[in-house]
Short mmCIF file of C-alpha atoms in Angstrom, two decimals:
data_model
loop_
_atom_site.label_atom_id
_atom_site.label_comp_id
_atom_site.label_asym_id
_atom_site.label_seq_id
_atom_site.Cartn_x
_atom_site.Cartn_y
_atom_site.Cartn_z
CA MET A 76 71.70 123.37 158.52
CA ARG A 77 71.43 122.61 154.84
CA SER A 78 74.40 120.84 153.32
CA LEU A 79 74.78 121.86 149.69
CA VAL A 80 76.13 118.41 148.85
CA ALA A 81 74.36 115.91 151.09
CA LEU A 82 70.88 117.39 150.96
CA ALA A 83 70.77 119.00 147.54
CA ALA A 84 68.70 116.15 146.10
CA TRP A 85 65.82 116.53 148.52
CA MET A 86 65.82 119.93 150.20
CA TRP A 87 64.66 123.22 148.73
CA THR A 88 64.72 126.64 150.35
CA LEU A 89 62.70 129.76 149.49
CA SER A 90 63.53 133.36 150.27
CA ALA A 91 62.13 136.76 149.34
CA LEU A 92 64.05 139.66 147.81
CA ALA A 93 62.36 142.73 149.23
CA GLY A 94 62.78 146.47 149.50
CA PRO A 95 63.46 148.53 152.62
CA GLN A 96 59.76 148.76 153.50
CA ILE A 97 59.66 145.00 154.19
CA GLY A 98 62.50 144.36 156.62
CA PHE A 99 65.23 146.00 158.65
CA TRP A 100 67.93 146.96 156.18
CA GLU A 101 68.90 150.27 154.61
CA GLN A 102 68.50 149.16 151.01
CA GLU A 103 67.10 145.78 150.00
CA GLY A 104 67.73 142.31 151.34
CA ALA A 105 66.67 138.69 151.40
CA ARG A 106 64.71 136.83 154.04
CA VAL A 107 64.82 133.03 154.29
CA VAL A 108 61.23 131.94 154.90
CA PHE A 109 60.34 128.38 153.80
CA GLU A 110 62.04 125.07 153.13
CA LYS A 111 61.13 121.56 152.05
CA ASN A 112 62.73 118.28 153.07
CA LYS A 113 61.59 114.65 153.11
CA LYS A 114 58.80 115.54 155.55
CA GLY A 115 57.38 118.29 153.34
CA TRP A 116 57.26 122.08 153.38
CA SER A 117 57.79 124.03 156.60
CA SER A 118 58.10 127.64 157.71
CA ARG A 119 61.44 128.92 158.99
CA GLN A 120 59.64 131.23 161.44
CA ILE A 121 61.20 131.15 164.90
CA ARG A 122 58.93 130.01 167.75
CA VAL A 123 61.29 130.07 170.74
CA PHE A 124 61.87 133.60 172.05
CA THR A 125 64.73 133.70 174.56
CA PRO A 126 67.83 135.93 174.81
CA ALA A 127 70.05 132.88 174.36
CA ASN A 128 68.24 131.87 171.18
CA LEU A 129 68.47 135.40 169.77
CA ALA A 130 72.23 135.49 170.36
CA THR A 131 72.83 132.58 167.98
CA LEU A 132 69.79 132.97 165.73
CA SER A 133 71.62 134.37 162.70
CA LEU A 134 73.74 131.20 162.49
CA LYS A 135 70.59 129.28 161.54
CA PHE A 136 70.26 131.37 158.37
CA GLU A 137 73.83 131.25 157.02
CA ARG A 138 72.79 129.01 154.13
CA PRO A 139 71.84 129.13 151.38
CA ASP A 140 73.96 132.12 150.37
CA GLN A 141 73.32 131.96 146.62
CA TRP A 142 69.87 132.37 145.07
CA HIS A 143 67.99 132.74 141.82
CA ALA A 144 65.34 135.44 141.48
CA PHE A 145 62.14 134.16 139.85
CA PHE A 146 59.76 136.52 138.05
CA GLU A 147 57.05 135.83 135.45
CA GLY A 148 58.32 132.43 134.46
CA ARG A 149 62.05 133.16 134.37
CA SER A 150 64.94 132.71 136.78
CA TYR A 151 67.58 135.42 137.09
CA GLY A 152 70.82 135.11 138.96
CA PRO A 153 72.82 134.45 140.81
CA VAL A 154 71.87 136.62 143.77
CA GLN A 155 74.54 136.25 146.44
CA THR A 156 73.86 136.94 150.11
CA ALA A 157 75.55 136.90 153.50
CA VAL A 158 73.94 136.57 156.90
CA PHE A 159 74.22 139.35 159.45
CA PRO A 160 76.67 138.61 162.31
CA ARG A 161 73.88 138.99 164.83
CA TYR A 162 70.18 139.82 164.91
CA GLU A 163 69.08 142.53 167.33
CA PHE A 164 65.38 141.66 167.20
CA TYR A 165 63.34 138.55 166.48
CA ALA A 166 61.65 140.45 163.66
CA GLN A 167 64.99 140.28 161.84
CA SER A 168 65.06 136.48 161.76
CA GLY A 169 65.90 135.10 158.34
CA LEU A 170 67.36 138.34 157.01
CA GLN A 171 70.40 138.25 154.76
CA LYS A 172 72.18 141.16 153.10
CA ILE A 173 72.66 141.22 149.34
CA THR A 174 76.31 141.03 148.30
CA ARG A 175 75.77 140.56 144.56
CA ALA A 176 72.62 140.70 142.47
CA PRO A 177 71.76 140.83 138.76
CA PRO A 178 69.99 143.80 137.16
CA ALA A 179 66.31 143.60 138.07
CA PRO A 180 64.15 145.76 135.77
CA PHE A 181 61.05 144.13 137.26
CA ARG A 182 61.77 145.68 140.69
CA THR A 183 59.04 148.28 140.24
CA GLU A 184 57.45 150.36 142.97
CA SER A 185 53.83 149.79 143.95
CA GLU A 186 51.62 151.07 146.75
CA GLU A 187 50.27 147.53 146.93
CA PHE A 188 53.41 146.65 148.88
CA ALA A 189 53.43 149.68 151.18
CA THR A 190 53.86 148.91 154.88
CA GLY A 191 53.67 152.35 156.46
CA ILE A 192 57.42 152.97 156.31
CA LYS A 193 58.31 156.07 154.29
CA THR A 194 60.58 154.62 151.63
CA LYS A 195 60.42 153.00 148.20
CA ASN A 196 57.70 150.35 148.02
CA LEU A 197 59.54 147.81 145.88
CA ARG A 198 57.69 144.62 144.96
CA PRO A 199 59.05 141.48 146.64
CA VAL A 200 60.55 138.82 144.38
CA LEU A 201 60.74 135.09 145.04
CA LEU A 202 64.25 133.71 145.56
CA THR A 203 64.98 130.00 145.18
CA ASP A 204 68.18 128.13 145.93
CA GLN A 205 67.98 126.43 142.52
CA PRO A 206 66.66 127.71 139.16
CA VAL A 207 62.96 126.91 138.84
CA LYS A 208 60.14 127.20 136.31
CA ASP A 209 56.37 127.61 136.36
CA PRO A 210 55.19 124.52 134.45
CA GLU A 211 51.55 125.54 134.85
CA VAL A 212 52.28 128.93 133.21
CA TRP A 213 50.16 131.23 135.38
CA SER A 214 49.43 134.72 134.02
CA LYS A 215 46.89 137.49 134.52
CA SER A 216 43.62 136.92 132.73
CA ALA A 217 39.91 137.66 132.61
CA ALA A 218 37.60 135.62 134.83
CA ALA A 219 35.43 132.78 133.59
CA PRO A 220 31.86 133.60 134.77
CA LYS A 221 31.06 130.09 136.03
CA ALA A 222 34.25 129.78 138.10
CA LEU A 223 33.84 133.33 139.42
CA LYS A 224 30.30 132.55 140.62
CA LYS A 225 31.57 129.49 142.47
CA ALA A 226 34.31 131.58 144.08
CA LYS A 227 31.78 134.19 145.25
CA ASP A 228 29.52 131.45 146.62
CA LYS A 229 32.48 130.03 148.54
CA PHE A 230 33.34 133.50 149.88
CA ILE A 231 29.80 134.02 151.20
CA LEU A 232 29.74 130.52 152.70
CA LEU A 233 33.01 131.12 154.57
CA PHE A 234 32.62 134.76 155.61
CA GLY A 235 28.94 135.66 155.32
CA ARG A 236 28.06 134.85 158.92
CA GLY A 237 28.70 136.99 161.97
CA LEU A 238 28.35 140.32 160.16
CA ASP A 239 26.43 143.41 161.24
CA PHE A 240 25.08 145.84 158.65
CA ALA A 241 23.94 149.38 159.37
CA LYS A 242 23.26 152.68 157.61
CA ASP A 243 25.50 154.70 159.91
CA SER A 244 29.12 154.34 160.97
CA GLU A 245 28.18 154.01 164.67
CA PHE A 246 25.93 151.02 163.94
CA GLN A 247 22.96 152.58 165.72
CA ASN A 248 20.62 151.82 162.82
CA LYS A 249 21.24 148.15 162.08
CA ASP A 250 19.60 146.26 159.26
CA PRO A 251 19.02 142.73 160.62
CA LYS A 252 17.73 141.46 157.26
CA ARG A 253 20.81 142.54 155.31
CA ARG A 254 23.13 139.72 154.28
CA LEU A 255 26.39 139.48 152.39
CA ARG A 256 25.52 139.19 148.71
CA ALA A 257 27.38 138.28 145.54
CA GLU A 258 27.04 141.85 144.27
CA ASP A 259 28.92 143.06 147.37
CA LEU A 260 32.03 141.20 146.23
CA ARG A 261 34.48 142.79 143.84
CA LEU A 262 36.92 140.84 141.72
CA GLN A 263 40.42 142.14 142.42
CA THR A 264 42.80 139.92 140.45
CA VAL A 265 42.57 136.87 138.19
CA TYR A 266 45.31 134.50 137.09
CA ARG A 267 44.83 131.59 134.69
CA SER A 268 47.08 128.60 134.11
CA ARG A 269 47.82 127.07 130.73
CA ARG A 270 45.40 124.22 131.43
CA GLY A 271 42.57 126.57 132.43
CA ASP A 272 42.72 126.62 136.23
CA GLU A 273 41.97 130.03 137.75
CA LEU A 274 43.20 131.92 140.79
CA PHE A 275 40.90 134.71 142.05
CA SER A 276 41.18 137.39 144.69
CA LEU A 277 37.89 138.84 145.96
CA ALA A 278 37.06 141.51 148.52
CA ALA A 279 33.82 143.06 149.78
CA ARG A 280 33.12 146.59 148.58
CA PHE A 281 29.82 147.91 149.95
CA GLN A 282 27.80 150.63 148.24
CA ASP A 283 24.65 150.84 150.35
CA SER A 284 25.74 150.23 153.94
CA PHE A 285 28.55 149.89 156.42
CA VAL A 286 29.68 146.49 157.58
CA ARG A 287 31.63 145.03 160.44
CA CYS A 288 32.25 141.66 162.00
CA SER A 289 30.14 141.04 165.07
CA ARG A 290 33.06 139.38 166.88
CA THR A 291 34.83 142.18 168.70
CA GLY A 292 38.60 142.20 168.72
CA VAL A 293 38.85 140.11 165.56
CA ASP A 294 39.72 141.59 162.19
CA CYS A 295 36.91 141.37 159.68
CA PRO A 296 38.26 139.38 156.74
CA ILE A 297 35.78 140.36 154.07
CA GLU A 298 37.34 143.71 153.08
CA SER A 299 40.77 142.10 152.69
CA LYS A 300 41.63 140.16 149.57
CA GLN A 301 40.65 136.52 149.88
CA TRP A 302 42.10 134.11 147.33
CA PHE A 303 40.38 131.15 145.70
CA LEU A 304 41.67 128.45 143.38
CA ALA A 305 39.29 127.01 140.77
CA ARG A 306 40.65 123.68 139.56
CA GLN A 307 38.79 120.84 137.83
CA GLY A 308 35.40 122.27 138.77
CA GLN A 309 36.23 122.66 142.46
CA VAL A 310 36.88 125.96 144.26
CA THR A 311 39.25 126.03 147.23
CA SER A 312 39.92 128.92 149.61
CA LEU A 313 43.64 129.76 149.90
CA GLY A 314 43.20 132.45 152.56
CA ASP A 315 43.99 136.15 152.66
CA ALA A 316 46.91 137.91 150.99
CA VAL A 317 47.74 141.33 149.60
CA ALA A 318 49.24 140.00 146.37
CA LEU A 319 50.59 136.96 144.59
CA ILE A 320 54.36 137.27 144.33
CA ALA A 321 54.94 134.19 142.19
CA ALA A 322 53.66 130.83 141.05
CA ALA A 323 56.63 128.48 140.67
CA ASP A 324 57.54 124.82 140.89
CA ALA A 325 59.85 125.43 143.83
CA ASP A 326 60.41 121.73 144.62
CA ARG A 327 60.57 120.48 141.02
CA ASP A 328 57.68 118.04 141.31
CA GLY A 329 55.97 119.33 138.16
CA LYS A 330 53.37 121.41 140.05
CA SER A 331 53.52 125.09 140.93
CA GLU A 332 53.39 126.49 144.46
CA PHE A 333 51.86 129.91 145.21
CA PHE A 334 53.95 132.49 147.07
CA PHE A 335 51.97 135.44 148.58
CA PHE A 336 52.73 138.74 150.34
CA LEU A 337 50.84 139.38 153.62
CA ASN A 338 50.18 142.64 155.46
CA ARG A 339 47.80 142.47 158.44
CA ASN A 340 47.77 145.55 160.65
CA ASP A 341 51.06 145.23 162.56
CA GLN A 342 52.13 141.93 160.97
CA ILE A 343 53.96 141.53 157.68
CA GLY A 344 55.07 138.35 156.01
CA TYR A 345 54.67 135.71 153.35
CA ALA A 346 52.48 132.67 152.72
CA LEU A 347 53.27 129.53 150.76
CA VAL A 348 50.49 127.34 149.38
CA PRO A 349 51.66 124.00 147.94
CA PRO A 350 49.40 122.34 145.33
CA ASN A 351 48.09 119.65 147.67
CA GLY A 352 49.37 120.82 151.02
CA LYS A 353 48.66 123.05 153.99
CA ARG A 354 49.18 126.80 153.75
CA LEU A 355 52.29 127.99 155.60
CA GLU A 356 53.07 131.48 156.86
CA PHE A 357 56.14 133.41 157.94
CA LEU A 358 55.16 136.57 159.86
CA TRP A 359 56.86 139.26 161.91
CA THR A 360 55.80 142.44 163.68
CA ASP A 361 56.96 145.63 162.00
CA HIS A 362 57.56 147.62 165.19
#
């Protein structure tokens, strides 16, 4: 477990402050999801599912128990938490209850964060075990046409194959010549950093036909938001996500990490994308 004294210089832990639609508490709570040590970032998601492991699982999430909420470039806090004595389900792993929190006027409701549970859809907020900043200063913006074109080209390159197009919902009247086109893609969200880098989310929105992936049993990714980072003339795919929760320098190396909210059918969770590292996910099943 994390020692607040011995490891404070080289370990960082991330959590998410979320409403009752994203977890198993009556009000709102925190979920410990990612950490970084000398080996790099890792997900706290549990991989070993046994009754014995479940019985002691909550002990692995006792610390940290004090956090700072990060929203739009500012840290708020402290947010104090306590682990539950015992988890009843693996989907509860990482959960902590809030024992003290600052006023949070940014905790607005949004259908973007709905999960199918009939309750308030409060936006998740990044929690860090130390105050952090966003040195790259990411904020919502308009898209630069050249970077947007590159992002659409990358989208088509990654997801344009293996699609069937038809003029009817039963796919009886297929159009074998139809291909995924740039005009099929709709810009959903744009963020720009102070130095001019851009973060896009794109999704397919078809006007003239239906579409599906030809691979049965696999979700078609093109109607979900796909995120792309345009930096120094290069466009990189960051994967799917419902929304960006925060861009923050969570490990204090001078570069911002991206923290996303995920919602895929029966799986909910978070993704962390370090500046030069591999995307990490923390997922659970909501039933």
